[in-house]
Amino acid sequence: MTIPVDHPQRLLLNHELHARLPESLAPPEQISHLVLSSDAEMVQQEREKLTEICIRFGHPIPTSKDNHLRIDLGPFRLQWEKHTEFTSYTFFRRGPFQEPFANTVIESIPQDWLAELPGQVLVAAHLAIYPLPEKPRNPDELAAALFEGNAVTGARIGEGAGIAYADFRLHKDGFSRFIIKDISLTPRQAGRAVQRLLEIESYLIQALRTYPLARRTMPMLGHAEQELAQITEAIASATTEEESELLDQLTKLAASTESLASSIQYRITAAQAYYELVQRRINELRELRVEGMQTFREFCERRMGPAMHTCETVLRLQENLSRRIGRASELLRTRVNISLEHQNQQVLSSMAERAKLQLHLQETVEGLSVAAITYYVVGLVGYLARAAEAAGLPINPDLTIGISIPVVALSVALSVRKIRRMVSRNHDVD
């Protein structure tokens, strides 16, 4: 069968449908999970470390360029996942164990290899999944035996197919702890439960990374609010000279606010996205209450809710501050424009007065011009009259000059007036 060629992204998109599927787990199983800060530039280093661990355990070197990889190295299984801001390494080991957190999986990993992993640790967790014992411990006994006496969060998951416990605290080894007691979980359900619990803590920490930034930003926004209030108050009584200075201050405040916004908006938006993922993973647990324990949803809402509200409040304050600065800038620019219009009106009035004065001067000059031209023309007429008299013609030069003066003056005046009208008409047309 022959079909058209594949789209360049067809294979990639198909792989993405099956990316990060949960492991199929058959309890008892121990899991160790690491989340390290990372970026796109670390991908090559991470792949080199994966190649190194494969060589150590005699496993074929992976050739896949996907952002997720599963390798069975014999004593343990490794799952590597590359995310936008972090990378996770999850180690699985199947088999019976005496205590859930004794002789953990990560202790069997080459320690020099672990120490050289690129990035910094954000999350480290141990998880054990095993069948529900015949005589399960009550919450107090469980906390004392496995969680160093810490308050434990727990719930029935999968609508009662298992029970999950956690304390979300770092223990002496630097790892947090999770337990899943299997009642009737299928291997796929067990894998999904493990994946969701580990992702809940990973995304919680990622969301919380924004909280310190939000707390540092709050005083900056308060200072900017005070500065804006002072500028706004000064605008009401500002003189024309002061308006330009206030506009300069307002422009600097707007620039600093926008710079602050660019540094926090992405992080807060990312925190909101991570927190939404946490809520989705909790929904997918389909948890039921265990008597005397707070559920995972209650823990996240009580501990994470206030931090997220702080981040969202900072974002709203910044957006409101930007809008208020914009309105103050528009108000001040309007005042400056009105002042400029008044100045322009004064300039135009002054120009009109000068034009009127020029018109009067022009009319005076025109009168002088008529007199001067008349004088010269009449002089020419006098020369012609004397020449005619000398030629024997019966002409009185003095009488001729006297008669020509009004005629010449009137003709010159009409000509000058006509020329001025033509110039004015052409100027109006232009």
Coordinates of N, CA and C in Angstrom, one line a residue, residues 265-411:
Q265 N 5.8 38.7 36.2 CA 4.6 38.2 35.6 C 4.7 36.8 35.1
Y266 N 5.9 36.5 34.5 CA 6.1 35.1 34.0 C 6.1 34.1 35.1
R267 N 6.8 34.4 36.2 CA 6.9 33.5 37.3 C 5.6 33.3 37.9
I268 N 4.8 34.3 38.1 CA 3.5 34.1 38.8 C 2.6 33.3 37.9
T269 N 2.6 33.6 36.6 CA 1.8 32.8 35.6 C 2.2 31.4 35.6
A270 N 3.5 31.1 35.7 CA 4.0 29.7 35.8 C 3.5 29.1 37.1
A271 N 3.6 29.8 38.2 CA 3.1 29.3 39.5 C 1.6 28.9 39.4
Q272 N 0.8 29.7 38.8 CA -0.6 29.4 38.7 C -0.8 28.2 37.9
A273 N 0.0 28.0 36.8 CA -0.1 26.8 36.0 C 0.3 25.5 36.8
Y274 N 1.4 25.7 37.5 CA 1.8 24.5 38.3 C 0.8 24.2 39.4
Y275 N 0.2 25.2 40.0 CA -0.8 24.9 41.1 C -2.0 24.3 40.5
E276 N -2.4 24.7 39.2 CA -3.5 24.0 38.6 C -3.2 22.5 38.3
L277 N -1.9 22.3 37.9 CA -1.5 20.9 37.7 C -1.6 20.1 39.0
V278 N -1.3 20.7 40.2 CA -1.4 20.0 41.5 C -2.8 19.7 41.7
Q279 N -3.7 20.6 41.5 CA -5.2 20.3 41.7 C -5.7 19.2 40.8
R280 N -5.2 19.2 39.6 CA -5.6 18.1 38.6 C -5.1 16.8 39.1
R281 N -3.9 16.7 39.6 CA -3.4 15.4 40.1 C -4.1 15.0 41.3
I282 N -4.5 15.9 42.2 CA -5.3 15.5 43.3 C -6.7 15.0 42.9
N283 N -7.3 15.6 41.9 CA -8.6 15.1 41.4 C -8.4 13.7 40.9
E284 N -7.3 13.5 40.2 CA -7.1 12.2 39.6 C -6.8 11.1 40.6
L285 N -6.4 11.5 41.9 CA -6.3 10.5 42.9 C -7.6 9.9 43.3
R286 N -8.7 10.6 43.1 CA -10.0 10.2 43.6 C -10.0 9.8 45.0
E287 N -9.6 10.7 45.9 CA -9.3 10.4 47.3 C -10.6 10.4 48.1
L288 N -10.6 9.5 49.1 CA -11.7 9.4 50.1 C -11.0 9.6 51.5
R289 N -11.7 10.2 52.4 CA -11.2 10.6 53.7 C -10.9 9.4 54.5
V290 N -9.7 9.4 55.2 CA -9.3 8.5 56.2 C -9.6 9.2 57.5
E291 N -10.4 8.5 58.4 CA -10.8 9.1 59.6 C -9.6 9.7 60.4
G292 N -9.7 10.9 60.8 CA -8.7 11.6 61.7 C -7.5 12.1 60.9
M293 N -7.6 12.2 59.6 CA -6.5 12.7 58.8 C -7.0 13.7 57.8
Q294 N -6.1 14.7 57.5 CA -6.5 15.7 56.5 C -6.1 15.0 55.1
T295 N -6.9 15.3 54.1 CA -6.7 14.8 52.8 C -5.6 15.6 52.1
F296 N -5.1 15.1 51.0 CA -4.1 15.8 50.2 C -4.6 17.1 49.7
R297 N -5.9 17.1 49.3 CA -6.5 18.4 48.9 C -6.5 19.4 50.0
E298 N -6.9 19.0 51.2 CA -6.9 19.9 52.3 C -5.5 20.4 52.6
F299 N -4.5 19.5 52.6 CA -3.2 20.0 52.9 C -2.7 21.0 51.9
C300 N -3.0 20.8 50.6 CA -2.5 21.7 49.6 C -3.2 23.0 49.6
E301 N -4.5 23.0 49.9 CA -5.3 24.2 50.0 C -4.9 25.1 51.2
R302 N -4.6 24.4 52.3 CA -4.3 25.1 53.5 C -2.8 25.6 53.5
R303 N -1.9 24.9 52.9 CA -0.5 25.2 53.0 C -0.1 26.0 51.7
M304 N -0.7 25.7 50.6 CA -0.3 26.3 49.4 C -1.2 27.5 49.0
G305 N -2.5 27.4 49.4 CA -3.5 28.5 49.1 C -3.0 29.9 49.4
P306 N -2.6 30.1 50.7 CA -2.1 31.5 51.0 C -1.0 32.0 50.2
A307 N 0.0 31.1 49.9 CA 1.1 31.5 49.1 C 0.6 31.9 47.7
M308 N -0.3 31.1 47.1 CA -0.8 31.4 45.8 C -1.6 32.7 45.8
H309 N -2.4 32.9 46.9 CA -3.1 34.2 47.0 C -2.2 35.4 47.0
T310 N -1.0 35.2 47.7 CA 0.0 36.3 47.8 C 0.5 36.6 46.4
C311 N 0.8 35.6 45.6 CA 1.3 35.8 44.3 C 0.3 36.4 43.4
E312 N -0.9 36.0 43.5 CA -2.0 36.6 42.7 C -2.3 38.0 43.1
T313 N -2.2 38.3 44.4 CA -2.4 39.7 44.9 C -1.3 40.6 44.3
V314 N 0.0 40.1 44.3 CA 1.1 40.9 43.8 C 0.8 41.2 42.3
L315 N 0.4 40.2 41.6 CA 0.1 40.4 40.1 C -1.0 41.4 39.9
R316 N -2.1 41.3 40.7 CA -3.2 42.3 40.6 C -2.7 43.7 41.0
L317 N -1.9 43.8 42.1 CA -1.4 45.1 42.5 C -0.6 45.8 41.4
Q318 N 0.3 44.9 40.8 CA 1.1 45.4 39.7 C 0.3 45.9 38.5
E319 N -0.7 45.1 38.1 CA -1.5 45.5 37.0 C -2.3 46.8 37.3
N320 N -2.9 46.9 38.5 CA -3.6 48.1 38.9 C -2.7 49.3 38.9
L321 N -1.5 49.1 39.4 CA -0.5 50.2 39.5 C -0.2 50.7 38.1
S322 N 0.0 49.7 37.1 CA 0.3 50.1 35.8 C -0.8 50.9 35.1
R323 N -2.1 50.5 35.4 CA -3.2 51.2 34.9 C -3.3 52.6 35.5
R324 N -3.1 52.7 36.8 CA -3.2 54.1 37.4 C -2.1 55.0 36.9
I325 N -0.9 54.4 36.7 CA 0.2 55.3 36.1 C -0.2 55.7 34.7
G326 N -0.8 54.8 34.0 CA -1.2 55.2 32.6 C -2.3 56.3 32.6
R327 N -3.2 56.2 33.6 CA -4.2 57.3 33.7 C -3.6 58.6 34.1
A328 N -2.7 58.5 35.1 CA -2.0 59.8 35.6 C -1.2 60.4 34.4
S329 N -0.6 59.5 33.6 CA 0.2 60.0 32.5 C -0.7 60.7 31.5
E330 N -1.8 60.1 31.2 CA -2.8 60.7 30.2 C -3.3 62.1 30.8
L331 N -3.6 62.1 32.1 CA -4.0 63.4 32.7 C -3.0 64.5 32.6
L332 N -1.7 64.1 32.9 CA -0.7 65.1 32.9 C -0.4 65.5 31.4
R333 N -0.4 64.6 30.5 CA -0.2 65.0 29.1 C -1.3 65.9 28.6
T334 N -2.5 65.6 29.1 CA -3.6 66.5 28.7 C -3.4 67.9 29.2
R335 N -2.9 68.1 30.4 CA -2.6 69.4 31.0 C -1.5 70.0 30.2
V336 N -0.5 69.3 29.9 CA 0.7 69.8 29.1 C 0.2 70.3 27.7
N337 N -0.7 69.5 27.1 CA -1.2 69.8 25.8 C -2.0 71.1 25.8
I338 N -2.8 71.2 26.9 CA -3.7 72.4 27.0 C -2.8 73.7 27.2
S339 N -1.7 73.5 28.0 CA -0.8 74.6 28.2 C -0.1 75.0 26.9
L340 N 0.3 74.0 26.1 CA 0.9 74.3 24.8 C -0.1 75.0 23.9
E341 N -1.4 74.6 24.0 CA -2.4 75.2 23.1 C -2.6 76.7 23.5
H342 N -2.5 77.0 24.8 CA -2.6 78.4 25.3 C -1.4 79.2 24.8
Q343 N -0.2 78.6 24.9 CA 1.0 79.2 24.4 C 0.9 79.5 22.9
N344 N 0.3 78.5 22.1 CA 0.2 78.6 20.7 C -0.8 79.7 20.3
Q345 N -1.9 79.8 21.1 CA -2.9 80.9 20.9 C -2.2 82.3 21.1
Q346 N -1.4 82.4 22.2 CA -0.7 83.6 22.4 C 0.3 84.0 21.3
V347 N 1.0 82.9 20.8 CA 1.9 83.2 19.7 C 1.1 83.6 18.4
L348 N 0.0 83.0 18.2 CA -0.8 83.3 17.0 C -1.4 84.7 17.1
S349 N -1.8 85.1 18.3 CA -2.3 86.5 18.5 C -1.2 87.5 18.3
S350 N 0.0 87.2 18.8 CA 1.1 88.1 18.6 C 1.4 88.2 17.1
M351 N 1.4 87.0 16.4 CA 1.6 87.0 14.9 C 0.6 87.8 14.2
A352 N -0.7 87.7 14.7 CA -1.7 88.5 14.0 C -1.5 90.0 14.2
E353 N -1.1 90.4 15.4 CA -0.8 91.8 15.7 C 0.3 92.3 14.8
R354 N 1.4 91.4 14.7 CA 2.5 91.8 13.8 C 2.1 91.9 12.3
A355 N 1.2 91.0 11.9 CA 0.7 91.0 10.5 C -0.1 92.3 10.3
K356 N -0.9 92.7 11.3 CA -1.7 93.9 11.1 C -0.8 95.1 11.0
L357 N 0.2 95.2 11.9 CA 1.2 96.3 11.8 C 1.9 96.3 10.5
Q358 N 2.3 95.1 10.0 CA 2.9 95.0 8.7 C 2.0 95.5 7.6
L359 N 0.7 95.3 7.7 CA -0.3 95.7 6.7 C -0.3 97.3 6.7
H360 N -0.3 97.8 7.9 CA -0.3 99.3 8.0 C 0.9 99.9 7.4
L361 N 2.1 99.3 7.7 CA 3.3 99.7 7.2 C 3.3 99.6 5.6
Q362 N 2.7 98.4 5.2 CA 2.7 98.2 3.7 C 1.8 99.3 3.1
E363 N 0.7 99.6 3.7 CA -0.2 100.6 3.1 C 0.5 102.0 3.0
T364 N 1.3 102.3 4.1 CA 2.1 103.5 4.2 C 3.1 103.5 3.1
V365 N 3.8 102.4 2.9 CA 4.8 102.3 1.9 C 4.2 102.4 0.5
E366 N 3.0 101.8 0.4 CA 2.3 101.9 -0.9 C 2.0 103.4 -1.3
G367 N 1.6 104.1 -0.3 CA 1.3 105.6 -0.5 C 2.6 106.3 -0.9
L368 N 3.7 106.0 -0.2 CA 4.9 106.6 -0.6 C 5.4 106.2 -2.0
S369 N 5.1 104.9 -2.3 CA 5.5 104.4 -3.6 C 4.7 105.1 -4.7
V370 N 3.4 105.3 -4.5 CA 2.6 106.0 -5.5 C 3.2 107.4 -5.7
A371 N 3.5 108.1 -4.6 CA 4.0 109.4 -4.7 C 5.4 109.4 -5.4
A372 N 6.2 108.5 -5.1 CA 7.5 108.4 -5.7 C 7.4 108.1 -7.2
I373 N 6.6 107.1 -7.5 CA 6.4 106.8 -8.9 C 5.8 108.0 -9.7
T374 N 4.8 108.6 -9.1 CA 4.2 109.8 -9.7 C 5.2 110.9 -10.0
Y375 N 6.1 111.1 -9.0 CA 7.1 112.1 -9.2 C 8.0 111.9 -10.3
Y376 N 8.5 110.6 -10.4 CA 9.4 110.3 -11.6 C 8.6 110.3 -12.9
V377 N 7.4 109.8 -12.9 CA 6.6 109.8 -14.2 C 6.4 111.2 -14.7
V378 N 5.9 112.1 -13.7 CA 5.6 113.5 -14.0 C 6.9 114.2 -14.5
G379 N 8.1 113.8 -13.9 CA 9.3 114.4 -14.4 C 9.6 114.0 -15.8
L380 N 9.3 112.8 -16.2 CA 9.5 112.4 -17.6 C 8.5 113.1 -18.5
V381 N 7.3 113.3 -18.0 CA 6.3 114.1 -18.8 C 6.8 115.5 -19.0
G382 N 7.4 116.1 -18.0 CA 8.0 117.5 -18.1 C 9.1 117.5 -19.1
Y383 N 10.0 116.5 -19.1 CA 11.0 116.4 -20.1 C 10.5 116.4 -21.5
L384 N 9.4 115.5 -21.7 CA 8.8 115.4 -23.0 C 8.2 116.7 -23.4
A385 N 7.5 117.4 -22.5 CA 6.8 118.7 -22.8 C 7.8 119.7 -23.2
R386 N 9.0 119.8 -22.5 CA 10.0 120.8 -22.9 C 10.6 120.5 -24.2
A387 N 10.8 119.2 -24.5 CA 11.4 118.8 -25.7 C 10.4 119.1 -26.9
A388 N 9.1 118.9 -26.7 CA 8.1 119.3 -27.7 C 8.1 120.8 -27.9
E389 N 8.2 121.6 -26.8 CA 8.2 123.1 -27.0 C 9.4 123.5 -27.8
A390 N 10.5 122.9 -27.5 CA 11.8 123.2 -28.2 C 11.7 122.9 -29.7
A391 N 10.9 121.9 -29.9 CA 10.7 121.4 -31.3 C 9.7 122.3 -32.1
G392 N 9.1 123.3 -31.4 CA 8.3 124.3 -32.0 C 6.8 124.0 -31.9
L393 N 6.5 122.9 -31.1 CA 5.1 122.6 -30.9 C 4.4 123.6 -29.9
P394 N 3.2 124.0 -30.1 CA 2.5 124.9 -29.2 C 2.1 124.3 -27.8
I395 N 3.1 123.9 -27.0 CA 2.8 123.3 -25.7 C 3.4 124.1 -24.6
N396 N 2.6 124.2 -23.5 CA 3.1 124.9 -22.3 C 3.6 123.8 -21.3
P397 N 4.9 123.7 -21.1 CA 5.4 122.6 -20.3 C 4.9 122.6 -18.8
D398 N 4.8 123.8 -18.2 CA 4.3 123.9 -16.9 C 2.9 123.4 -16.8
L399 N 2.0 123.8 -17.7 CA 0.6 123.4 -17.7 C 0.5 121.9 -17.9
T400 N 1.3 121.4 -18.8 CA 1.3 120.0 -19.1 C 1.6 119.2 -17.9
I401 N 2.7 119.6 -17.2 CA 3.1 118.9 -16.0 C 2.0 119.0 -14.9
G402 N 1.4 120.1 -14.7 CA 0.3 120.3 -13.7 C -0.9 119.4 -14.1
I403 N -1.2 119.3 -15.4 CA -2.4 118.5 -15.7 C -2.1 117.0 -15.5
S404 N -0.8 116.6 -15.8 CA -0.4 115.1 -15.7 C -0.3 114.6 -14.3
I405 N -0.1 115.5 -13.3 CA 0.1 115.0 -12.0 C -1.1 114.2 -11.5
P406 N -2.3 114.7 -11.5 CA -3.5 113.8 -11.0 C -3.7 112.6 -11.8
V407 N -3.5 112.7 -13.2 CA -3.7 111.6 -14.0 C -2.7 110.5 -13.7
V408 N -1.4 110.9 -13.6 CA -0.4 109.9 -13.3 C -0.6 109.3 -11.9
A409 N -0.9 110.1 -10.9 CA -1.1 109.6 -9.6 C -2.2 108.6 -9.5
L410 N -3.3 109.0 -10.1 CA -4.5 108.1 -10.1 C -4.2 106.7 -10.8
S411 N -3.5 106.8 -12.0 CA -3.1 105.6 -12.7 C -2.2 104.7 -11.9

